Coordinates of C-alpha atoms in Angstrom, one line a residue:
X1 CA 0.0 0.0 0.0
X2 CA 2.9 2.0 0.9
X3 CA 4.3 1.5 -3.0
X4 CA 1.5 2.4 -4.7
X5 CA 1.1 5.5 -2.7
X6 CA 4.4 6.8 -2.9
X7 CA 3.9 6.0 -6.4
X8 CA 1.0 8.2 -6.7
X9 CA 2.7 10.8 -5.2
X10 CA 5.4 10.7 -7.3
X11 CA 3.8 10.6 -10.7
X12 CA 1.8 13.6 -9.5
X13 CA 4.7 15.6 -8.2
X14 CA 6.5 14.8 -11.8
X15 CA 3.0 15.5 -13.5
X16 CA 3.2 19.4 -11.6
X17 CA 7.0 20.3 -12.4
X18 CA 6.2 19.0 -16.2
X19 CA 3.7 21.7 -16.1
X20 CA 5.1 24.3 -14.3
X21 CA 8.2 23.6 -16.7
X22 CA 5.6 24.3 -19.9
X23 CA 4.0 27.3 -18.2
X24 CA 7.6 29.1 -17.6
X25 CA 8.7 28.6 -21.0
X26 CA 5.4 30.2 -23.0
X27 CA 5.9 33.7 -23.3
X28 CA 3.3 36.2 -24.1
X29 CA 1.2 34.8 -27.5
X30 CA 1.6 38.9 -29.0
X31 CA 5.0 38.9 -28.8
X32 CA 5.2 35.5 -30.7
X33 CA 3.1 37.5 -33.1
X34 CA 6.1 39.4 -35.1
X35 CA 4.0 40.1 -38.5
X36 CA 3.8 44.1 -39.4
X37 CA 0.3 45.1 -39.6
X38 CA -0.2 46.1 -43.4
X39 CA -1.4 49.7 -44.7
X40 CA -2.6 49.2 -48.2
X41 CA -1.9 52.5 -50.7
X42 CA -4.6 53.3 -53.0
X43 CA -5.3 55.5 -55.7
X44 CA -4.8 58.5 -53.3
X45 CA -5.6 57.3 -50.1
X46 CA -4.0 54.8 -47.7
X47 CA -6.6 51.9 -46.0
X48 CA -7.2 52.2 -42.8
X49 CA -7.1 55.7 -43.0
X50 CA -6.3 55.7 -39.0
X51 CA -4.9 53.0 -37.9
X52 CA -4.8 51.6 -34.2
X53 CA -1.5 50.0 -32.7
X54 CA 0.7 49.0 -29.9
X55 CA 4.4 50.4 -28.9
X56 CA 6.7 47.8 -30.7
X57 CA 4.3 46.7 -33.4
X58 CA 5.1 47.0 -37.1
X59 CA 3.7 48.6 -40.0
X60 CA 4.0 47.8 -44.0
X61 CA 2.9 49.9 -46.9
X62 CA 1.5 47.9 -49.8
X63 CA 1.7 49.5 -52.8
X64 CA -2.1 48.3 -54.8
X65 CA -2.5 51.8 -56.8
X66 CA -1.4 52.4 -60.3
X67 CA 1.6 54.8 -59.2
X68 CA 4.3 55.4 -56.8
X69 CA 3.6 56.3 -53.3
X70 CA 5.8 57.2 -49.9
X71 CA 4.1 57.0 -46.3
X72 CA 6.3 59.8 -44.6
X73 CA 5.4 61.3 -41.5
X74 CA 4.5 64.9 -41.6
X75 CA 7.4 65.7 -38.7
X76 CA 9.3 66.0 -42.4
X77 CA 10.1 62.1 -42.4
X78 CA 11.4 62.5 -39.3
X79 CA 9.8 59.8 -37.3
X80 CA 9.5 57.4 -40.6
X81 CA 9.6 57.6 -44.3
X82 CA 9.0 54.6 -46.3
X83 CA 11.0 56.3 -49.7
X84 CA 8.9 55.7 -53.0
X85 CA 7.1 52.4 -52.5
X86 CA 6.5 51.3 -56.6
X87 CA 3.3 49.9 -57.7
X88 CA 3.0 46.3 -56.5
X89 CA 5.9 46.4 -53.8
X90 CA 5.6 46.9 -50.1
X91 CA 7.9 49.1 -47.6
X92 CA 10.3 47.8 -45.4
X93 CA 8.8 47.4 -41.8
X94 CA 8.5 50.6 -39.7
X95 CA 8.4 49.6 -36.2
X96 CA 6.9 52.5 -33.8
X97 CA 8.9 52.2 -30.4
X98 CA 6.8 55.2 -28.3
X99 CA 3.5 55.8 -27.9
X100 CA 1.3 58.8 -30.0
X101 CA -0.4 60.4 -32.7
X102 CA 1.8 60.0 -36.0
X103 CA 0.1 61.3 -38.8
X104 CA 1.6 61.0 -42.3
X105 CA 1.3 62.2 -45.8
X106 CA 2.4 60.7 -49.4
X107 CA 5.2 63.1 -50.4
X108 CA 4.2 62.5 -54.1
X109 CA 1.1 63.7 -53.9
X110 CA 1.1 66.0 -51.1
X111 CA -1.0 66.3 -48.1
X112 CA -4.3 65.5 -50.0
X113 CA -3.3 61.6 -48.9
X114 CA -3.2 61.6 -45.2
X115 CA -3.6 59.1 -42.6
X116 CA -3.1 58.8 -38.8
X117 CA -1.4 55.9 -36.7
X118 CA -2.2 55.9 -33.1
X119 CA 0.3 53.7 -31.1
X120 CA -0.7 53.0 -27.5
X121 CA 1.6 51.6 -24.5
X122 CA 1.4 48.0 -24.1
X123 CA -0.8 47.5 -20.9
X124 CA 1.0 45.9 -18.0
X125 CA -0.3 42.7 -16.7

């Protein structure tokens, strides 16, 4: 009786440090999550035209309009410029390391193609 309790014991105390093992190894499931968010460039507009994110997250610009288009923020690039993204092509990532308002423009084509990207401080749990 003695065996098969100290055998209970001992498959559940191997059964608990298997598990706690598993839980200390998974990290947070959005940081695993590395994939820019994608802004698509129209005709003269950029889709969404504000645009929602977390400090650290990424941001493409997909070229889907007919000509050439830049996503440069309207601190004179300062913050991010994408250079000329070509019809068909997609920026390099821009990752956005503080929180705030970033509003952009297309350089090409002037303010007249705007958009907004909020960025919000990852919540602390």
């Amino acid at each position: 009786m003695r065996y098969l309790c100290r055998s209970a014991i001992s498959a559940a105390f191997s059964l608990n440090c298997a598990l706690f093992c598993f839980a200390s190894n998974k990290t947070d499931d959005t940081k695993l999550d590395s994939t820019p968010i994608t802004v698509t460039m129209k005709s003269m507009s950029y889709e969404p035209k504000r645009l929602e994110i977390h400090v650290g997250d990424s941001v493409v610009w997909t070229n889907k309009a007919f000509t050439t288009h830049t996503a440069t923020s309207d601190d004179d690039g300062k913050t991010f410029d994408t250079g000329e993204v070509e019809r068909g092509k997609s920026s390099k990532p821009v990752t956005f390391a503080t929180a705030g308002e970033f509003k952009y423009h297309c350089t090409i084509h002037g303010k007249a193609m705007h958009s907004t990207i909020i960025v919000k401080a990852v919540e602390s749990k």
